[in-house]
PDB file of C-alpha atoms and ligand atoms in Angstrom:
ATOM      1  CA  MET A   3       0.000   0.000   0.000  1.00 93.00           C
ATOM      2  CA  LYS A   4       1.356   3.463  -0.897  1.00 96.00           C
ATOM      3  CA  LYS A   5       2.159   6.018   1.768  1.00 97.00           C
ATOM      4  CA  ILE A   6       0.361   9.337   1.193  1.00 97.00           C
ATOM      5  CA  LEU A   7       0.778  12.495   3.256  1.00 97.00           C
ATOM      6  CA  ILE A   8      -2.162  14.891   3.598  1.00 97.00           C
ATOM      7  CA  ILE A   9      -1.240  18.441   4.609  1.00 97.00           C
ATOM      8  CA  HIS A  10      -4.169  20.615   5.646  1.00 96.00           C
ATOM      9  CA  THR A  11      -3.836  24.390   5.330  1.00 97.00           C
ATOM     10  CA  GLY A  12      -7.457  25.517   5.901  1.00 96.00           C
ATOM     11  CA  GLY A  13     -10.103  26.855   3.498  1.00 96.00           C
ATOM     12  CA  THR A  14     -13.754  25.924   3.079  1.00 95.00           C
ATOM     13  CA  ILE A  15     -12.821  22.221   3.024  1.00 95.00           C
ATOM     14  CA  SER A  16     -11.930  22.616   6.718  1.00 93.00           C
ATOM     15  CA  MET A  17     -14.919  24.816   7.610  1.00 94.00           C
ATOM     16  CA  MET A  18     -18.488  24.354   8.830  1.00 89.00           C
ATOM     17  CA  GLU A  19     -21.666  26.301   8.251  1.00 91.00           C
ATOM     18  CA  ASP A  20     -23.523  27.791  11.220  1.00 89.00           C
ATOM     19  CA  LYS A  21     -27.041  26.488  10.628  1.00 87.00           C
ATOM     20  CA  MET A  22     -28.604  29.501  12.365  1.00 86.00           C
ATOM     21  CA  THR A  23     -26.838  32.274  10.455  1.00 91.00           C
ATOM     22  CA  GLY A  24     -25.550  30.491   7.335  1.00 89.00           C
ATOM     23  CA  ALA A  25     -22.074  31.938   7.996  1.00 91.00           C
ATOM     24  CA  VAL A  26     -19.148  29.661   7.135  1.00 89.00           C
ATOM     25  CA  SER A  27     -16.007  29.690   9.277  1.00 87.00           C
ATOM     26  CA  THR A  28     -13.040  27.655  10.466  1.00 81.00           C
ATOM     27  CA  THR A  29     -13.581  25.073  13.180  1.00 80.00           C
ATOM     28  CA  HIS A  30     -11.423  24.005  16.071  1.00 77.00           C
ATOM     29  CA  LYS A  31     -11.203  20.413  14.846  1.00 81.00           C
ATOM     30  CA  HIS A  32     -10.866  19.648  11.126  1.00 84.00           C
ATOM     31  CA  PRO A  33     -14.266  18.210  10.103  1.00 86.00           C
ATOM     32  CA  LEU A  34     -12.711  15.615   7.778  1.00 84.00           C
ATOM     33  CA  THR A  35     -10.483  14.099  10.465  1.00 81.00           C
ATOM     34  CA  ASP A  36     -13.145  11.565  11.445  1.00 79.00           C
ATOM     35  CA  MET A  37     -13.142  10.340   7.859  1.00 77.00           C
ATOM     36  CA  THR A  38      -9.506   9.251   7.946  1.00 73.00           C
ATOM     37  CA  PRO A  39     -10.313   5.538   8.565  1.00 77.00           C
ATOM     38  CA  ALA A  40     -12.313   5.445   5.295  1.00 79.00           C
ATOM     39  CA  LEU A  41      -9.360   7.000   3.453  1.00 88.00           C
ATOM     40  CA  SER A  42      -7.002   4.311   4.738  1.00 87.00           C
ATOM     41  CA  GLU A  43      -8.688   1.789   2.449  1.00 90.00           C
ATOM     42  CA  ILE A  44      -7.029   3.638  -0.450  1.00 93.00           C
ATOM     43  CA  ALA A  45      -3.576   4.261   1.007  1.00 95.00           C
ATOM     44  CA  ASP A  46      -1.500   4.384   4.169  1.00 95.00           C
ATOM     45  CA  ILE A  47      -2.464   7.946   5.204  1.00 95.00           C
ATOM     46  CA  LYS A  48      -0.592  10.348   7.469  1.00 94.00           C
ATOM     47  CA  GLU A  49      -2.143  13.761   8.180  1.00 94.00           C
ATOM     48  CA  GLU A  50      -0.567  17.046   9.162  1.00 96.00           C
ATOM     49  CA  PHE A  51      -2.495  20.152  10.184  1.00 95.00           C
ATOM     50  CA  MET A  52       0.003  22.751   9.066  1.00 97.00           C
ATOM     51  CA  PHE A  53      -2.187  25.873   8.938  1.00 97.00           C
ATOM     52  CA  ASN A  54      -5.851  26.569   9.571  1.00 96.00           C
ATOM     53  CA  LEU A  55      -6.202  29.627   7.343  1.00 97.00           C
ATOM     54  CA  PRO A  56      -8.831  30.904   4.961  1.00 97.00           C
ATOM     55  CA  SER A  57      -6.882  31.174   1.730  1.00 98.00           C
ATOM     56  CA  PRO A  58      -7.122  35.000   1.490  1.00 98.00           C
ATOM     57  CA  HIS A  59      -4.841  34.897   4.573  1.00 98.00           C
ATOM     58  CA  ILE A  60      -2.200  32.809   2.781  1.00 98.00           C
ATOM     59  CA  THR A  61       0.987  34.745   1.942  1.00 98.00           C
ATOM     60  CA  PRO A  62       4.014  33.841  -0.178  1.00 98.00           C
ATOM     61  CA  LEU A  63       5.808  33.049   3.084  1.00 98.00           C
ATOM     62  CA  HIS A  64       3.206  30.365   3.884  1.00 98.00           C
ATOM     63  CA  MET A  65       3.695  28.990   0.350  1.00 98.00           C
ATOM     64  CA  LEU A  66       7.447  28.756   0.887  1.00 98.00           C
ATOM     65  CA  GLN A  67       7.002  27.073   4.295  1.00 98.00           C
ATOM     66  CA  LEU A  68       4.600  24.601   2.702  1.00 98.00           C
ATOM     67  CA  GLY A  69       7.006  23.876  -0.153  1.00 98.00           C
ATOM     68  CA  ARG A  70       9.897  23.284   2.251  1.00 98.00           C
ATOM     69  CA  ASN A  71       7.738  21.048   4.433  1.00 98.00           C
ATOM     70  CA  ILE A  72       6.698  18.904   1.442  1.00 98.00           C
ATOM     71  CA  GLU A  73      10.293  18.654   0.215  1.00 97.00           C
ATOM     72  CA  ASN A  74      11.479  17.677   3.681  1.00 97.00           C
ATOM     73  CA  ARG A  75       8.830  15.090   4.421  1.00 97.00           C
ATOM     74  CA  LEU A  76       9.077  13.517   0.958  1.00 96.00           C
ATOM     75  CA  SER A  77      12.790  13.005   1.320  1.00 93.00           C
ATOM     76  CA  LYS A  78      12.949  11.995   4.999  1.00 96.00           C
ATOM     77  CA  GLU A  79       9.813   9.888   5.372  1.00 95.00           C
ATOM     78  CA  LYS A  80       9.631   8.368   1.897  1.00 90.00           C
ATOM     79  CA  PHE A  81       6.023   9.263   1.154  1.00 97.00           C
ATOM     80  CA  ASP A  82       4.827   8.188  -2.297  1.00 97.00           C
ATOM     81  CA  GLY A  83       2.695  11.259  -2.794  1.00 98.00           C
ATOM     82  CA  VAL A  84       1.260  14.340  -1.119  1.00 98.00           C
ATOM     83  CA  VAL A  85      -2.212  15.882  -1.018  1.00 98.00           C
ATOM     84  CA  VAL A  86      -2.572  19.500   0.128  1.00 98.00           C
ATOM     85  CA  THR A  87      -5.990  20.815   1.168  1.00 97.00           C
ATOM     86  CA  HIS A  88      -6.332  24.568   0.659  1.00 98.00           C
ATOM     87  CA  GLY A  89      -8.913  27.347   0.346  1.00 98.00           C
ATOM     88  CA  THR A  90      -9.953  27.787  -3.254  1.00 98.00           C
ATOM     89  CA  ASP A  91      -9.554  31.585  -3.452  1.00 98.00           C
ATOM     90  CA  THR A  92      -5.750  31.559  -3.718  1.00 98.00           C
ATOM     91  CA  LEU A  93      -5.333  27.833  -4.394  1.00 98.00           C
ATOM     92  CA  GLU A  94      -3.981  28.417  -7.898  1.00 98.00           C
ATOM     93  CA  GLU A  95      -1.213  30.691  -6.590  1.00 98.00           C
ATOM     94  CA  THR A  96      -0.049  28.202  -3.964  1.00 98.00           C
ATOM     95  CA  ALA A  97      -0.286  25.304  -6.430  1.00 98.00           C
ATOM     96  CA  TYR A  98       1.720  27.247  -9.026  1.00 98.00           C
ATOM     97  CA  PHE A  99       4.354  28.244  -6.472  1.00 98.00           C
ATOM     98  CA  LEU A 100       4.722  24.572  -5.455  1.00 98.00           C
ATOM     99  CA  ASP A 101       5.017  23.683  -9.142  1.00 98.00           C
ATOM    100  CA  LEU A 102       7.911  26.134  -9.530  1.00 98.00           C
ATOM    101  CA  PHE A 103       9.525  25.102  -6.238  1.00 98.00           C
ATOM    102  CA  LEU A 104       9.273  21.309  -5.947  1.00 98.00           C
ATOM    103  CA  LYS A 105      11.753  19.158  -7.839  1.00 97.00           C
ATOM    104  CA  THR A 106      10.086  15.873  -6.952  1.00 97.00           C
ATOM    105  CA  ARG A 107       8.604  13.631  -9.642  1.00 96.00           C
ATOM    106  CA  LYS A 108       6.185  12.164  -7.121  1.00 98.00           C
ATOM    107  CA  PRO A 109       2.536  13.246  -7.285  1.00 98.00           C
ATOM    108  CA  VAL A 110       1.662  16.420  -5.388  1.00 98.00           C
ATOM    109  CA  VAL A 111      -2.054  17.207  -5.568  1.00 98.00           C
ATOM    110  CA  VAL A 112      -3.792  20.336  -4.293  1.00 98.00           C
ATOM    111  CA  THR A 113      -7.523  20.272  -3.569  1.00 98.00           C
ATOM    112  CA  GLY A 114     -10.265  22.185  -1.788  1.00 98.00           C
ATOM    113  CA  ALA A 115     -14.023  22.497  -1.581  1.00 98.00           C
ATOM    114  CA  MET A 116     -16.665  24.965  -2.635  1.00 97.00           C
ATOM    115  CA  ARG A 117     -19.141  23.869   0.036  1.00 97.00           C
ATOM    116  CA  SER A 118     -18.156  23.449   3.669  1.00 93.00           C
ATOM    117  CA  SER A 119     -18.277  20.100   5.432  1.00 90.00           C
ATOM    118  CA  ASN A 120     -21.872  20.199   6.740  1.00 90.00           C
ATOM    119  CA  GLU A 121     -23.556  21.885   3.746  1.00 92.00           C
ATOM    120  CA  ILE A 122     -25.839  19.927   1.431  1.00 95.00           C
ATOM    121  CA  GLY A 123     -23.816  18.701  -1.548  1.00 95.00           C
ATOM    122  CA  SER A 124     -20.549  19.284   0.286  1.00 95.00           C
ATOM    123  CA  ASP A 125     -17.687  18.446  -2.094  1.00 96.00           C
ATOM    124  CA  GLY A 126     -14.806  18.356   0.408  1.00 96.00           C
ATOM    125  CA  LEU A 127     -14.635  14.675   1.277  1.00 95.00           C
ATOM    126  CA  TYR A 128     -15.262  13.672  -2.339  1.00 96.00           C
ATOM    127  CA  ASN A 129     -12.445  15.935  -3.602  1.00 97.00           C
ATOM    128  CA  LEU A 130     -10.136  14.664  -0.868  1.00 96.00           C
ATOM    129  CA  ILE A 131     -10.790  11.027  -1.803  1.00 96.00           C
ATOM    130  CA  SER A 132     -10.319  11.840  -5.511  1.00 97.00           C
ATOM    131  CA  SER A 133      -7.028  13.570  -4.723  1.00 98.00           C
ATOM    132  CA  ILE A 134      -5.729  10.623  -2.720  1.00 97.00           C
ATOM    133  CA  ARG A 135      -6.658   8.322  -5.583  1.00 97.00           C
ATOM    134  CA  VAL A 136      -4.736  10.561  -8.007  1.00 98.00           C
ATOM    135  CA  ALA A 137      -1.725  10.805  -5.662  1.00 98.00           C
ATOM    136  CA  ASN A 138      -1.864   6.997  -5.468  1.00 97.00           C
ATOM    137  CA  SER A 139      -1.780   6.600  -9.242  1.00 97.00           C
ATOM    138  CA  GLU A 140       1.424   5.635 -11.070  1.00 97.00           C
ATOM    139  CA  ASP A 141       0.278   7.788 -13.991  1.00 97.00           C
ATOM    140  CA  ALA A 142       0.357  10.926 -11.826  1.00 98.00           C
ATOM    141  CA  HIS A 143       4.159  10.833 -11.606  1.00 97.00           C
ATOM    142  CA  ASN A 144       6.198  13.497 -13.339  1.00 96.00           C
ATOM    143  CA  LYS A 145       3.210  15.680 -14.186  1.00 96.00           C
ATOM    144  CA  GLY A 146       4.126  18.707 -12.055  1.00 97.00           C
ATOM    145  CA  VAL A 147       1.809  19.846  -9.284  1.00 98.00           C
ATOM    146  CA  LEU A 148      -1.805  18.884  -9.993  1.00 98.00           C
ATOM    147  CA  VAL A 149      -5.102  20.388  -8.890  1.00 98.00           C
ATOM    148  CA  VAL A 150      -7.952  17.924  -8.396  1.00 98.00           C
ATOM    149  CA  MET A 151     -11.549  19.106  -7.989  1.00 98.00           C
ATOM    150  CA  ASN A 152     -14.916  17.929  -9.248  1.00 98.00           C
ATOM    151  CA  ASP A 153     -13.695  14.738 -10.988  1.00 98.00           C
ATOM    152  CA  GLU A 154     -11.063  16.620 -13.023  1.00 98.00           C
ATOM    153  CA  ILE A 155      -7.277  16.804 -12.897  1.00 98.00           C
ATOM    154  CA  HIS A 156      -5.644  20.104 -13.900  1.00 98.00           C
ATOM    155  CA  THR A 157      -2.054  21.294 -14.025  1.00 98.00           C
ATOM    156  CA  ALA A 158      -1.114  23.983 -11.523  1.00 98.00           C
ATOM    157  CA  ARG A 159       0.272  25.959 -14.428  1.00 96.00           C
ATOM    158  CA  ASN A 160      -2.987  26.243 -16.361  1.00 97.00           C
ATOM    159  CA  VAL A 161      -5.744  25.986 -13.780  1.00 98.00           C
ATOM    160  CA  THR A 162      -7.734  28.962 -12.555  1.00 98.00           C
ATOM    161  CA  LYS A 163     -10.814  29.530 -10.400  1.00 98.00           C
ATOM    162  CA  THR A 164     -13.535  30.598 -12.825  1.00 97.00           C
ATOM    163  CA  SER A 165     -16.704  30.738 -10.732  1.00 98.00           C
ATOM    164  CA  THR A 166     -17.295  32.252  -7.316  1.00 98.00           C
ATOM    165  CA  SER A 167     -19.502  29.410  -6.138  1.00 96.00           C
ATOM    166  CA  ASN A 168     -19.982  26.612  -8.687  1.00 97.00           C
ATOM    167  CA  VAL A 169     -18.340  23.281  -7.728  1.00 97.00           C
ATOM    168  CA  ALA A 170     -16.975  23.096 -11.296  1.00 97.00           C
ATOM    169  CA  THR A 171     -15.054  26.313 -10.665  1.00 98.00           C
ATOM    170  CA  PHE A 172     -11.533  25.071 -11.489  1.00 98.00           C
ATOM    171  CA  GLN A 173     -10.890  25.129 -15.220  1.00 98.00           C
ATOM    172  CA  SER A 174      -7.881  25.305 -17.516  1.00 97.00           C
ATOM    173  CA  PRO A 175      -9.044  27.777 -20.189  1.00 96.00           C
ATOM    174  CA  GLN A 176      -7.766  26.948 -23.653  1.00 92.00           C
ATOM    175  CA  TYR A 177      -6.154  23.660 -22.552  1.00 94.00           C
ATOM    176  CA  GLY A 178      -8.765  21.757 -20.545  1.00 97.00           C
ATOM    177  CA  PRO A 179      -8.108  19.228 -17.775  1.00 98.00           C
ATOM    178  CA  VAL A 180      -5.167  16.812 -18.178  1.00 98.00           C
ATOM    179  CA  GLY A 181      -7.212  13.955 -16.802  1.00 98.00           C
ATOM    180  CA  ILE A 182     -10.510  12.811 -15.383  1.00 98.00           C
ATOM    181  CA  ILE A 183     -11.519  10.698 -12.421  1.00 98.00           C
ATOM    182  CA  THR A 184     -14.245   8.086 -12.651  1.00 98.00           C
ATOM    183  CA  LYS A 185     -15.598   5.669 -10.091  1.00 96.00           C
ATOM    184  CA  GLN A 186     -13.222   2.974 -11.320  1.00 95.00           C
ATOM    185  CA  ALA A 187     -10.148   4.691 -12.699  1.00 97.00           C
ATOM    186  CA  ILE A 188      -7.929   7.732 -13.164  1.00 98.00           C
ATOM    187  CA  PHE A 189      -7.418   8.692 -16.804  1.00 98.00           C
ATOM    188  CA  PHE A 190      -4.701  11.097 -17.970  1.00 98.00           C
ATOM    189  CA  HIS A 191      -4.938  12.273 -21.569  1.00 97.00           C
ATOM    190  CA  GLN A 192      -2.440  15.189 -21.663  1.00 92.00           C
ATOM    191  CA  LYS A 193       0.841  16.188 -20.099  1.00 86.00           C
ATOM    192  CA  LEU A 194       2.925  19.343 -20.037  1.00 87.00           C
ATOM    193  CA  LEU A 195       5.689  19.419 -22.645  1.00 90.00           C
ATOM    194  CA  THR A 196       7.976  21.374 -20.354  1.00 90.00           C
ATOM    195  CA  GLN A 197       8.368  21.793 -16.616  1.00 92.00           C
ATOM    196  CA  GLU A 198      10.466  24.404 -14.839  1.00 95.00           C
ATOM    197  CA  THR A 199      11.673  24.557 -11.246  1.00 97.00           C
ATOM    198  CA  TYR A 200      13.727  27.095  -9.336  1.00 97.00           C
ATOM    199  CA  THR A 201      15.726  27.000  -6.141  1.00 97.00           C
ATOM    200  CA  VAL A 202      14.014  29.411  -3.746  1.00 97.00           C
ATOM    201  CA  GLU A 203      15.641  30.354  -0.434  1.00 96.00           C
ATOM    202  CA  THR A 204      13.458  33.365   0.393  1.00 95.00           C
ATOM    203  CA  LEU A 205      10.343  34.910  -1.138  1.00 96.00           C
ATOM    204  CA  THR A 206      10.397  38.497  -0.028  1.00 94.00           C
ATOM    205  CA  LYS A 207      10.287  40.606  -3.185  1.00 97.00           C
ATOM    206  CA  ASN A 208       7.449  43.090  -3.331  1.00 97.00           C
ATOM    207  CA  VAL A 209       5.697  42.551  -6.674  1.00 98.00           C
ATOM    208  CA  ALA A 210       2.437  44.372  -7.425  1.00 98.00           C
ATOM    209  CA  LEU A 211      -0.288  43.306  -9.838  1.00 98.00           C
ATOM    210  CA  ILE A 212      -2.636  45.708 -11.616  1.00 98.00           C
ATOM    211  CA  LYS A 213      -5.202  45.436 -14.380  1.00 98.00           C
ATOM    212  CA  ALA A 214      -5.297  47.862 -17.326  1.00 98.00           C
ATOM    213  CA  TYR A 215      -8.560  49.537 -18.339  1.00 98.00           C
ATOM    214  CA  ALA A 216      -9.834  52.034 -20.901  1.00 98.00           C
ATOM    215  CA  GLY A 217      -8.802  55.590 -20.067  1.00 97.00           C
ATOM    216  CA  MET A 218      -6.385  54.465 -17.325  1.00 97.00           C
ATOM    217  CA  HIS A 219      -4.528  57.350 -15.715  1.00 95.00           C
ATOM    218  CA  GLU A 220      -0.811  57.409 -14.929  1.00 97.00           C
ATOM    219  CA  SER A 221      -1.424  58.552 -11.340  1.00 97.00           C
ATOM    220  CA  LEU A 222      -1.965  54.940 -10.256  1.00 96.00           C
ATOM    221  CA  ILE A 223       1.349  53.809 -11.794  1.00 97.00           C
ATOM    222  CA  LYS A 224       3.181  56.781 -10.254  1.00 97.00           C
ATOM    223  CA  ALA A 225       1.721  55.999  -6.836  1.00 96.00           C
ATOM    224  CA  ILE A 226       2.791  52.350  -7.092  1.00 96.00           C
ATOM    225  CA  HIS A 227       6.257  53.384  -8.250  1.00 97.00           C
ATOM    226  CA  HIS A 228       6.755  55.393  -5.094  1.00 92.00           C
ATOM    227  CA  THR A 229       5.853  52.494  -2.792  1.00 94.00           C
ATOM    228  CA  GLY A 230       9.277  51.034  -3.541  1.00 90.00           C
ATOM    229  CA  ILE A 231       8.173  47.869  -5.341  1.00 96.00           C
ATOM    230  CA  ASP A 232      10.671  45.366  -6.744  1.00 97.00           C
ATOM    231  CA  GLY A 233       8.571  44.438  -9.783  1.00 98.00           C
ATOM    232  CA  LEU A 234       5.206  45.001 -11.448  1.00 98.00           C
ATOM    233  CA  VAL A 235       2.837  42.713 -13.338  1.00 98.00           C
ATOM    234  CA  ILE A 236       0.179  44.302 -15.543  1.00 98.00           C
ATOM    235  CA  GLU A 237      -2.824  42.498 -16.943  1.00 98.00           C
ATOM    236  CA  GLY A 238      -2.855  44.364 -20.258  1.00 98.00           C
ATOM    237  CA  LEU A 239      -5.460  44.635 -22.980  1.00 98.00           C
ATOM    238  CA  GLY A 240      -5.992  42.053 -25.741  1.00 97.00           C
ATOM    239  CA  GLN A 241      -2.780  40.738 -27.277  1.00 96.00           C
ATOM    240  CA  GLY A 242      -0.720  42.874 -24.882  1.00 97.00           C
ATOM    241  CA  ASN A 243      -1.475  46.579 -25.321  1.00 98.00           C
ATOM    242  CA  LEU A 244      -1.869  49.424 -22.825  1.00 98.00           C
ATOM    243  CA  PRO A 245      -3.553  52.830 -22.746  1.00 98.00           C
ATOM    244  CA  PRO A 246      -0.944  55.344 -24.029  1.00 97.00           C
ATOM    245  CA  ASN A 247      -1.398  57.584 -20.951  1.00 96.00           C
ATOM    246  CA  ILE A 248       0.440  55.171 -18.673  1.00 98.00           C
ATOM    247  CA  VAL A 249       3.404  54.329 -20.897  1.00 98.00           C
ATOM    248  CA  GLY A 250       5.580  57.279 -19.773  1.00 98.00           C
ATOM    249  CA  SER A 251       5.222  56.358 -16.100  1.00 98.00           C
ATOM    250  CA  LEU A 252       6.016  52.721 -16.882  1.00 98.00           C
ATOM    251  CA  GLU A 253       9.166  53.815 -18.728  1.00 98.00           C
ATOM    252  CA  ALA A 254      10.162  55.767 -15.610  1.00 98.00           C
ATOM    253  CA  MET A 255       9.831  52.556 -13.585  1.00 97.00           C
ATOM    254  CA  LEU A 256      11.949  50.632 -16.071  1.00 97.00           C
ATOM    255  CA  ALA A 257      14.573  53.387 -15.937  1.00 97.00           C
ATOM    256  CA  ASP A 258      14.706  52.832 -12.167  1.00 96.00           C
ATOM    257  CA  GLY A 259      15.444  49.139 -12.754  1.00 96.00           C
ATOM    258  CA  ILE A 260      11.957  47.871 -11.805  1.00 97.00           C
ATOM    259  CA  PRO A 261      11.045  44.991 -14.126  1.00 98.00           C
ATOM    260  CA  ILE A 262       7.545  45.036 -15.625  1.00 98.00           C
ATOM    261  CA  VAL A 263       5.855  41.855 -16.822  1.00 98.00           C
ATOM    262  CA  LEU A 264       2.829  41.980 -19.115  1.00 98.00           C
ATOM    263  CA  VAL A 265       0.091  39.354 -19.356  1.00 98.00           C
ATOM    264  CA  SER A 266      -3.333  39.738 -20.949  1.00 97.00           C
ATOM    265  CA  ARG A 267      -6.553  40.403 -19.080  1.00 97.00           C
ATOM    266  CA  CYS A 268      -8.150  38.040 -21.649  1.00 96.00           C
ATOM    267  CA  TYR A 269      -8.394  34.602 -20.119  1.00 93.00           C
ATOM    268  CA  GLN A 270      -7.374  32.814 -23.314  1.00 94.00           C
ATOM    269  CA  GLY A 271      -4.639  33.345 -25.899  1.00 93.00           C
ATOM    270  CA  VAL A 272      -1.099  34.625 -25.586  1.00 92.00           C
ATOM    271  CA  VAL A 273       0.450  38.086 -25.466  1.00 95.00           C
ATOM    272  CA  GLN A 274       2.550  39.166 -28.411  1.00 94.00           C
ATOM    273  CA  ALA A 275       4.143  42.326 -29.736  1.00 94.00           C
ATOM    274  CA  THR A 276       1.743  42.907 -32.623  1.00 95.00           C
ATOM    275  CA  TYR A 277       0.660  46.556 -32.630  1.00 96.00           C
ATOM    276  CA  SER A 278       2.974  49.509 -33.163  1.00 96.00           C
ATOM    277  CA  TYR A 279       0.636  52.385 -32.172  1.00 97.00           C
ATOM    278  CA  ASP A 280       1.336  54.257 -28.926  1.00 97.00           C
ATOM    279  CA  GLY A 281       0.794  51.761 -26.123  1.00 98.00           C
ATOM    280  CA  GLY A 282       0.791  48.873 -28.637  1.00 98.00           C
ATOM    281  CA  GLY A 283       2.628  45.663 -27.738  1.00 97.00           C
ATOM    282  CA  ASN A 284       5.389  46.315 -30.242  1.00 97.00           C
ATOM    283  CA  LYS A 285       6.292  49.604 -28.593  1.00 97.00           C
ATOM    284  CA  LEU A 286       5.984  48.130 -25.094  1.00 98.00           C
ATOM    285  CA  LYS A 287       8.402  45.371 -25.918  1.00 97.00           C
ATOM    286  CA  GLU A 288      10.856  47.848 -27.416  1.00 97.00           C
ATOM    287  CA  ALA A 289      10.631  49.857 -24.187  1.00 97.00           C
ATOM    288  CA  GLY A 290      11.718  46.758 -22.215  1.00 97.00           C
ATOM    289  CA  ILE A 291       8.441  45.371 -20.885  1.00 98.00           C
ATOM    290  CA  ILE A 292       8.623  41.574 -20.555  1.00 98.00           C
ATOM    291  CA  PHE A 293       5.857  39.528 -22.185  1.00 97.00           C
ATOM    292  CA  ALA A 294       4.744  36.509 -20.155  1.00 95.00           C
ATOM    293  CA  ASN A 295       3.047  33.734 -21.975  1.00 83.00           C
ATOM    294  CA  GLY A 296       0.711  31.113 -20.672  1.00 83.00           C
ATOM    295  CA  VAL A 297       0.130  32.404 -17.140  1.00 93.00           C
ATOM    296  CA  THR A 298      -2.482  34.577 -15.475  1.00 96.00           C
ATOM    297  CA  GLY A 299      -1.650  37.819 -13.665  1.00 98.00           C
ATOM    298  CA  PRO A 300      -1.535  36.256 -10.162  1.00 98.00           C
ATOM    299  CA  LYS A 301       0.720  33.447 -11.422  1.00 98.00           C
ATOM    300  CA  ALA A 302       3.004  35.837 -13.334  1.00 98.00           C
ATOM    301  CA  ARG A 303       3.350  37.714 -10.018  1.00 98.00           C
ATOM    302  CA  ILE A 304       4.402  34.521  -8.187  1.00 98.00           C
ATOM    303  CA  LYS A 305       6.863  33.717 -10.960  1.00 98.00           C
ATOM    304  CA  LEU A 306       8.339  37.229 -10.942  1.00 98.00           C
ATOM    305  CA  MET A 307       8.776  36.994  -7.150  1.00 98.00           C
ATOM    306  CA  VAL A 308      10.617  33.689  -7.615  1.00 98.00           C
ATOM    307  CA  ALA A 309      12.679  34.980 -10.559  1.00 98.00           C
ATOM    308  CA  LEU A 310      13.673  38.171  -8.713  1.00 98.00           C
ATOM    309  CA  GLU A 311      15.267  36.038  -5.992  1.00 96.00           C
ATOM    310  CA  HIS A 312      17.773  35.054  -8.698  1.00 95.00           C
ATOM    311  CA  THR A 313      18.167  38.144 -10.853  1.00 96.00           C
ATOM    312  CA  ASP A 314      16.735  41.556 -11.623  1.00 93.00           C
ATOM    313  CA  ASN A 315      18.672  41.796 -14.869  1.00 94.00           C
ATOM    314  CA  PRO A 316      16.031  42.219 -17.624  1.00 89.00           C
ATOM    315  CA  LYS A 317      18.184  40.241 -20.089  1.00 91.00           C
ATOM    316  CA  GLU A 318      18.101  37.241 -17.750  1.00 96.00           C
ATOM    317  CA  LEU A 319      14.421  37.678 -16.851  1.00 97.00           C
ATOM    318  CA  VAL A 320      13.133  37.771 -20.455  1.00 96.00           C
ATOM    319  CA  PRO A 321      13.881  34.105 -21.319  1.00 95.00           C
ATOM    320  CA  LEU A 322      12.211  32.958 -18.080  1.00 95.00           C
ATOM    321  CA  PHE A 323       8.914  34.462 -19.208  1.00 94.00           C
ATOM    322  CA  GLU A 324       8.745  34.427 -23.004  1.00 88.00           C
TER     323      GLU A 324
HETATM  324  N1  LIG B   3     -12.845  31.775   0.954  1.00 60.16           N
HETATM  325  C1  LIG B   3     -12.500  30.380   1.009  1.00 60.16           C
HETATM  326  C2  LIG B   3     -10.995  30.230   1.072  1.00 60.16           C
HETATM  327  O1  LIG B   3     -10.360  30.387   0.057  1.00 60.16           O
HETATM  328  C3  LIG B   3     -13.049  29.681  -0.166  1.00 60.16           C
HETATM  329  C4  LIG B   3     -12.713  28.234  -0.271  1.00 60.16           C
HETATM  330  O2  LIG B   3     -11.995  27.652   0.482  1.00 60.16           O
HETATM  331  O3  LIG B   3     -13.219  27.650  -1.230  1.00 60.16           O
HETATM  332  O4  LIG B   3     -10.481  29.927   2.113  1.00 60.16           O
END
C-alpha cells in the first residue's frame, strides 16, 4: 500500500456552516479528520495540520514554508505522494508556487471544496478522496503539481478559479483538464511538454499586480512606483497593449530598474508584440516590458517573485517568461 501524506492548510474544506446564520467559518477540529479511517482503504495515510487559514490569509511566506515542508517530508519519510488541502480563493497561486519550487517527480495534488463540510452537496470529502486516488496513481508521476476538484485533474500551471460558487469552478481555459476521475479509474490524456523549477531560499520581493482599463490614468502607476516595489505585473489589454497615458510612467519605472511583466486580461490566448501604435505591444516590448506567456496575472506575479530572488537583470528575466 502506498504512503500518502495529507497536509491541511485551511479553506472551506476545513470549515463548517452555522445552521442559524448560514455563515461559514473555520472550526477548532478539522471536520474531515473523522473520515480518515475510510481513506485508509485507499492508502496508508498520514495527516498534518500545518495551517488553519482561509486562503485569502495565505501569503508567499506560507507557500514557501509549505514547499519546504513537502520537500522535507518527501525526502525523509519516503512518502509516495502528497495531497494539500487549501482554500480555493488563492489555491492556484499556492499550487503554481509549489510547481515552480518542488523538484520531486512524485505526485503532489492540491484540492479544496466549494461547500463546507456540513452543507448539502458538500464536495470536500469527495475531492479529498479523488485527490488521494490521483496521488496513489502511477500515472500521476512526473506531471508537475496537480489540482484535483470535481472529478477533473488540472495542471497547476494552467488551472484557474472561474466561478465564485460553482463546484466546477476550477478550469484550464484553452487547454482543458489533463485527466478525469471516474468511479473505477484515473485517466490522464495530456501532459505538459515542459516543466520548470527554481531554487528558492526566500520569497520576499514586493511585486504588485494591476489590471489595465480604458482611459487608465498614470497617477496609479506613479503611486505604485513610489511604494518602492521590486517588480510590477500588468494584466494588459488584448494581445498585450496598454492605454498610451500610462506608458511614460512605466518607462520611468523601467529606468529605475523595476522589471515590468505583461500578461493579458483576456483569459485565453497569448500576449505578443503585434501593434505599433502608442501603447501597442510592439512599442511596449521595445521599451523593455517583458511579455509573459501562458500564465495569469496572479501566477506571473508569483513567478516574478521567484525569478527576482535570482536576478533583476532584464536580459536574464526575459527568457524565463517568453
Ligand atoms: N474563501 C474560502 C478560502 O479560500 C473559499 C474556499 O476555500 O473555497 O479559504
